[in-house]
CSV table of C-alpha atoms in Angstrom, one decimal:
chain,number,residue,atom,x,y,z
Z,1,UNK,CA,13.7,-8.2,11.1
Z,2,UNK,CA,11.3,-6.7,8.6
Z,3,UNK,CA,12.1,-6.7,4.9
Z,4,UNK,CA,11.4,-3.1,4.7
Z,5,UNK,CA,11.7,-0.9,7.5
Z,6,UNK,CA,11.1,3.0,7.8
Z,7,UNK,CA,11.4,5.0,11.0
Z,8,UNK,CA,7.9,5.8,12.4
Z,9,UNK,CA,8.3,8.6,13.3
Z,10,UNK,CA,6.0,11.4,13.5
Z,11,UNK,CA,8.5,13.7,12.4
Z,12,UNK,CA,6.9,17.7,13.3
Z,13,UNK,CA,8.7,20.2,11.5
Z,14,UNK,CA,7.7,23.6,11.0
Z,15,UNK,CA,6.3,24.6,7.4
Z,16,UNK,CA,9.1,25.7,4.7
Z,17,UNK,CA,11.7,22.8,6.5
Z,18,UNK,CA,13.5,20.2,4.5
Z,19,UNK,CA,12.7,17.1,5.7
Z,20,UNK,CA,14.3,13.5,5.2
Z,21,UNK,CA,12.9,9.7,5.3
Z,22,UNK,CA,15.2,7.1,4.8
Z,23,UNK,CA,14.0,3.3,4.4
Z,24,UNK,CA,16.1,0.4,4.8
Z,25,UNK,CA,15.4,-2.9,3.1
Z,26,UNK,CA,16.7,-6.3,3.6
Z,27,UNK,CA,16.7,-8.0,-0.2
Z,28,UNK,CA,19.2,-7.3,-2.5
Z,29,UNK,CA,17.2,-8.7,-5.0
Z,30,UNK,CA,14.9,-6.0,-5.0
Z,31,UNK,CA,14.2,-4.5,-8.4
Z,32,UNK,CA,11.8,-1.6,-7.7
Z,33,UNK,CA,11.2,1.1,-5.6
Z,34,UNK,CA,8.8,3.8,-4.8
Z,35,UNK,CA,7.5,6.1,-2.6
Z,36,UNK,CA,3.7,6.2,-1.5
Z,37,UNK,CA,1.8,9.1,0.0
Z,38,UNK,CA,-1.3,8.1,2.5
Z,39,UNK,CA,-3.3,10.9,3.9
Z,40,UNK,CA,-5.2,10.1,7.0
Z,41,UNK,CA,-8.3,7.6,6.9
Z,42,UNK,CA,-7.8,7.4,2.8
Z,43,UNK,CA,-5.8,4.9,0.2
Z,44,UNK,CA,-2.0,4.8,-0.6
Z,45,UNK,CA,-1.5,7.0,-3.8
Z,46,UNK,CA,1.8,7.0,-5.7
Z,47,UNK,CA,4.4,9.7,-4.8
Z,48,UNK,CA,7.4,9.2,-7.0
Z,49,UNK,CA,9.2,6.0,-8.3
Z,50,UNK,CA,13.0,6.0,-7.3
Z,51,UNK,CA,15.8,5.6,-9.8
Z,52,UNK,CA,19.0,4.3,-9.5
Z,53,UNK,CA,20.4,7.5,-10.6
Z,54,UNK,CA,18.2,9.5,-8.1
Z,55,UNK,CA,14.9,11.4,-9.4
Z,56,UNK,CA,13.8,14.5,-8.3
Z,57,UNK,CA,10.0,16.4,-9.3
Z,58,UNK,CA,9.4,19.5,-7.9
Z,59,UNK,CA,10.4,19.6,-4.1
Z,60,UNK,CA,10.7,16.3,-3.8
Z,61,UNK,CA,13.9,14.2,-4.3
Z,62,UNK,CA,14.1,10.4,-3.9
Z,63,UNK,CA,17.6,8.4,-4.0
Z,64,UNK,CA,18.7,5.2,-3.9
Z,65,UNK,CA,21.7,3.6,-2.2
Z,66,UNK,CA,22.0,-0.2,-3.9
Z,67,UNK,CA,25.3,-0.8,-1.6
Z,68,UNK,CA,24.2,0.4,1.6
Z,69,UNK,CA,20.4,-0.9,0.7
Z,70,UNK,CA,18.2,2.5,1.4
Z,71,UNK,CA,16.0,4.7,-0.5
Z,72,UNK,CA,15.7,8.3,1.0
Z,73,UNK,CA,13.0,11.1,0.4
Z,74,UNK,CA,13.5,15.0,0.4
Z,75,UNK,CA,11.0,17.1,0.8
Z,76,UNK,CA,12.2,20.8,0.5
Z,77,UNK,CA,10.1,23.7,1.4
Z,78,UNK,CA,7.3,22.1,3.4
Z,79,UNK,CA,3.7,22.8,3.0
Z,80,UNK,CA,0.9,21.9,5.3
Z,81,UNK,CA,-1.1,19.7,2.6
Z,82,UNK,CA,2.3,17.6,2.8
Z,83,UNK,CA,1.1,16.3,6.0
Z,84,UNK,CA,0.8,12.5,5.5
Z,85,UNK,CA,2.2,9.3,6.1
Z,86,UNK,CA,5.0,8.1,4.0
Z,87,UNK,CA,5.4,4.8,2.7
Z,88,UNK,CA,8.3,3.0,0.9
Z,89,UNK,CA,7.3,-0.4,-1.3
Z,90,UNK,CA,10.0,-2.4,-2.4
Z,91,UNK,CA,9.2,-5.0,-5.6
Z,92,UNK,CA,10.9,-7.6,-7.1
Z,93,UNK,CA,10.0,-9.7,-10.4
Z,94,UNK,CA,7.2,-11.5,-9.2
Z,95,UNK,CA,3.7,-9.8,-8.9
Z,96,UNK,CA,3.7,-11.0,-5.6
Z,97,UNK,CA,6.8,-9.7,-4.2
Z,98,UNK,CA,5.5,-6.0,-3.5
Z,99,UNK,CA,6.3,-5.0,0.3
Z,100,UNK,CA,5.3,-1.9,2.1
Z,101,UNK,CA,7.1,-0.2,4.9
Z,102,UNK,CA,4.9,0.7,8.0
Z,103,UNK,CA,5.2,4.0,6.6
Z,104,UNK,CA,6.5,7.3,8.2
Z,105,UNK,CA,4.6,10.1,9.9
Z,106,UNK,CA,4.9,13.6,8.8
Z,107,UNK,CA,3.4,16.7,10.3
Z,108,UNK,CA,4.1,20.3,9.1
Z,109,UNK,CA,3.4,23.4,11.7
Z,110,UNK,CA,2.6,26.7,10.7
I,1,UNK,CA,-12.8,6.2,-15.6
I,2,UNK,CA,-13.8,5.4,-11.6
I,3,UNK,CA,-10.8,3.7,-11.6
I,4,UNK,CA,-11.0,0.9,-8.7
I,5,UNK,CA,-14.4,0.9,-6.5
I,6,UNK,CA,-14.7,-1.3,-3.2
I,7,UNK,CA,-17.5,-2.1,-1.0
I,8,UNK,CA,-18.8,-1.4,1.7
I,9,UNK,CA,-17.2,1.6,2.8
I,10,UNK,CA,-17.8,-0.1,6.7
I,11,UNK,CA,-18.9,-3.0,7.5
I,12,UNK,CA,-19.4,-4.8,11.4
I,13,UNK,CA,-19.8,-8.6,11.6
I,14,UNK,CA,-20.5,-10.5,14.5
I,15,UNK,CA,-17.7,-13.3,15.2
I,16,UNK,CA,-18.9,-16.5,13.2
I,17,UNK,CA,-20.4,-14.4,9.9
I,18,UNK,CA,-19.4,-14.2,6.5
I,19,UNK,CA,-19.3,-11.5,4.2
I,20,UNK,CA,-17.5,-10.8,1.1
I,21,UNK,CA,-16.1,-7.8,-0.1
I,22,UNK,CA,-16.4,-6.5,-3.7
I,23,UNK,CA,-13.5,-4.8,-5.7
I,24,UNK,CA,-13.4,-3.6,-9.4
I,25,UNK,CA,-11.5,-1.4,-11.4
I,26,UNK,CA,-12.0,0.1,-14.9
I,27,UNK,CA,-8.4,0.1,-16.0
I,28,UNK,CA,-8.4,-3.1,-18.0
I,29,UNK,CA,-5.5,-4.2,-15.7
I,30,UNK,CA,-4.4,-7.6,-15.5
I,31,UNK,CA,-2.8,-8.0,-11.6
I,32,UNK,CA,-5.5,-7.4,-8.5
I,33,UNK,CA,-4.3,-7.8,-4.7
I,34,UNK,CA,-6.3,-7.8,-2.0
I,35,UNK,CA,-4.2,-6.1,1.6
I,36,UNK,CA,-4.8,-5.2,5.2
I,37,UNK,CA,-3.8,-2.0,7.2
I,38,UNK,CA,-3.4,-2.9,10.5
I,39,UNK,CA,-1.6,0.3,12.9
I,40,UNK,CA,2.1,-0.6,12.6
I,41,UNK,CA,1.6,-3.0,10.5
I,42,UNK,CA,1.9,-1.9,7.2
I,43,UNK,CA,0.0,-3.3,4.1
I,44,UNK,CA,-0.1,-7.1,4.0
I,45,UNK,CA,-1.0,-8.5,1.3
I,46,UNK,CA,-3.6,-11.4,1.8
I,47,UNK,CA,-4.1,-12.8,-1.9
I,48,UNK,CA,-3.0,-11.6,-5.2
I,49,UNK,CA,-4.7,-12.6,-8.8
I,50,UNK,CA,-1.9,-12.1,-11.7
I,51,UNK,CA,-4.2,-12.2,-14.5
I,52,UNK,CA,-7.9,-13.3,-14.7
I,53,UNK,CA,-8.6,-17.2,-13.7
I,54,UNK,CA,-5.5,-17.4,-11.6
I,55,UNK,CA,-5.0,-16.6,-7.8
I,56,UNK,CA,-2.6,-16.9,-5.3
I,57,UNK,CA,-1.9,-16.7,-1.3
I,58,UNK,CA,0.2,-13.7,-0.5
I,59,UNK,CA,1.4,-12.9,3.2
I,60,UNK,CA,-1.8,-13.4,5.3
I,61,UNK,CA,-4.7,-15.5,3.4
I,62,UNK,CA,-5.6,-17.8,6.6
I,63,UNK,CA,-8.9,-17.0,7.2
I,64,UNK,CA,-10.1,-15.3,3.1
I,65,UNK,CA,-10.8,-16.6,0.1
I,66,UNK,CA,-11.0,-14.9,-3.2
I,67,UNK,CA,-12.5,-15.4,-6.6
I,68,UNK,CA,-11.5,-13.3,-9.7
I,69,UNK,CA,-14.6,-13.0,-11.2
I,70,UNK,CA,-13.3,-11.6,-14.6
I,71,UNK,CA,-10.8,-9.1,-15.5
I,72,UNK,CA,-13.0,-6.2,-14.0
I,73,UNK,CA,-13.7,-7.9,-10.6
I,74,UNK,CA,-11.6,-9.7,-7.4
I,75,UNK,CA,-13.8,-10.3,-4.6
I,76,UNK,CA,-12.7,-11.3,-1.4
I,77,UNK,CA,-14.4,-13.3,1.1
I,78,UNK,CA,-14.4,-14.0,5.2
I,79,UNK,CA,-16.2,-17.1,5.7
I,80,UNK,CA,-16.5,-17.2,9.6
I,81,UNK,CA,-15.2,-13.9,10.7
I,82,UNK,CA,-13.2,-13.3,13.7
I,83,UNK,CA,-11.8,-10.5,16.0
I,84,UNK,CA,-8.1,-10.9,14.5
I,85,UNK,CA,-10.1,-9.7,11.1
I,86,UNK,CA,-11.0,-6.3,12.1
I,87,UNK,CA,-8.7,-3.9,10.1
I,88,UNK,CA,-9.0,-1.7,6.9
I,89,UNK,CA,-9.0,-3.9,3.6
I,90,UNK,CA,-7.6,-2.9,0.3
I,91,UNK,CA,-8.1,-3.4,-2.8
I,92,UNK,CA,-5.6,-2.5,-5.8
I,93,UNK,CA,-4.8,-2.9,-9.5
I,94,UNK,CA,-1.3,-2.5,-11.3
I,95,UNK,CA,-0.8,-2.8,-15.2
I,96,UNK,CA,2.8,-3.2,-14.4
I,97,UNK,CA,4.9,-1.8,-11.3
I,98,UNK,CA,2.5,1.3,-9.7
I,99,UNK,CA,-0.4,0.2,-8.1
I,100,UNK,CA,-3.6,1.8,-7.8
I,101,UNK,CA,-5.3,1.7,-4.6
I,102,UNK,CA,-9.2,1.6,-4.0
I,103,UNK,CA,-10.6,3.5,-1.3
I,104,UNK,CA,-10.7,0.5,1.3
I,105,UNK,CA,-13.3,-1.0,3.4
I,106,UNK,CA,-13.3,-0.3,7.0
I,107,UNK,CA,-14.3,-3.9,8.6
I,108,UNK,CA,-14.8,-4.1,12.5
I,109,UNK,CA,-15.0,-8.0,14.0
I,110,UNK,CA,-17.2,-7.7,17.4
């Protein structure tokens, strides 16, 4: 079983849906969390870090679940430009300890 | 600031040649990794380099070595590439948690 898993997807929704990732890791130890946006052919750039409490900027809202070990993104009123794939890092104390989901698909429609 | 630089961009070996790939950032930072992409796969992270002088194997180092030149600079090198090598290569910096993400090197084994 991975450590950090993340449905593939692609998920195609139509633009000005609310769409939802979740990501399931394995490590209760895990300390960190974060979402990463990569756009096709180009480097991972940071999305949002997720806070126990739940942190939201602009239309996007990221949660996390310690007991049920997930962290969830919402994106609410979809744009075309956020077209990407999607990927959820998990970190723990060490430097080394950073692991990155396989990342999910998203495609918005006009 | 450039922020972190790899090259090449591309790159096409033979099996059996060596190559090393160059990474730096400008953002005094004192952790560098070195990952792969591979479809499905994820990022793996091949070495890491906590602060300048030390290094360490991460997921995937058979096959790569790495030198951390300085603070500015964390090379890594293939010393008889092979098929199984072909993949996108990373390079990133953190000062603490986020990383920053070069542009990658596109590396095709024939």
């Amino acid at each position: 079983r991975k450590e950090v898993e993340q449905d593939p997807g692609p998920f195609n929704v139509p633009e000005g849906a609310t769409v939802a990732f979740n990501c399931t890791y394995s490590n209760s130890a895990s300390q960190s969390f974060f979402w990463y946006r990569q756009d096709c052919r180009k480097e991972p750039k940071l999305l949002m870090s997720v806070y126990s409490s739940g942190n939201e900027d602009g239309r996007f809202t990221a949660q996390l679940n310690r007991a049920s070990q997930y962290i969830s993104l919402l994106i609410r009123d979809s744009k075309l430009s956020d077209s990407a794939t999607y990927l959820c890092v998990v970190s723990y104390s060490s430097a080394s300890k950073i692991i990155f989901g396989s990342g999910t698909r998203l495609s918005i429609r006009p | 600031n450039a922020g972190v630089t790899q090259t090449p961009k591309f790159q096409v070996l033979k099996t059996g040649q060596s190559m090393t790939l160059q990474c730096a950032q400008d953002m005094n930072h004192n952790s560098m990794y070195w990952y792969r992409q591979d479809p499905g796969m994820g990022l793996r992270l091949i070495y890491y380099s906590a602060s300048e002088g030390t290094t360490d194997k991460g997921e995937v180092p058979n096959g790569y070595n790495v030198s951390r030149l300085n603070k500015r600079e964390f090379s890594l090198r293939l010393e008889s590439a092979a098929p199984s090598q072909t993949s996108v290569y990373f390079c990133a910096s953190t000062p603490d948690r986020e990383q920053f993400f070069g542009p990658g090197t596109r590396l095709t084994v024939l």
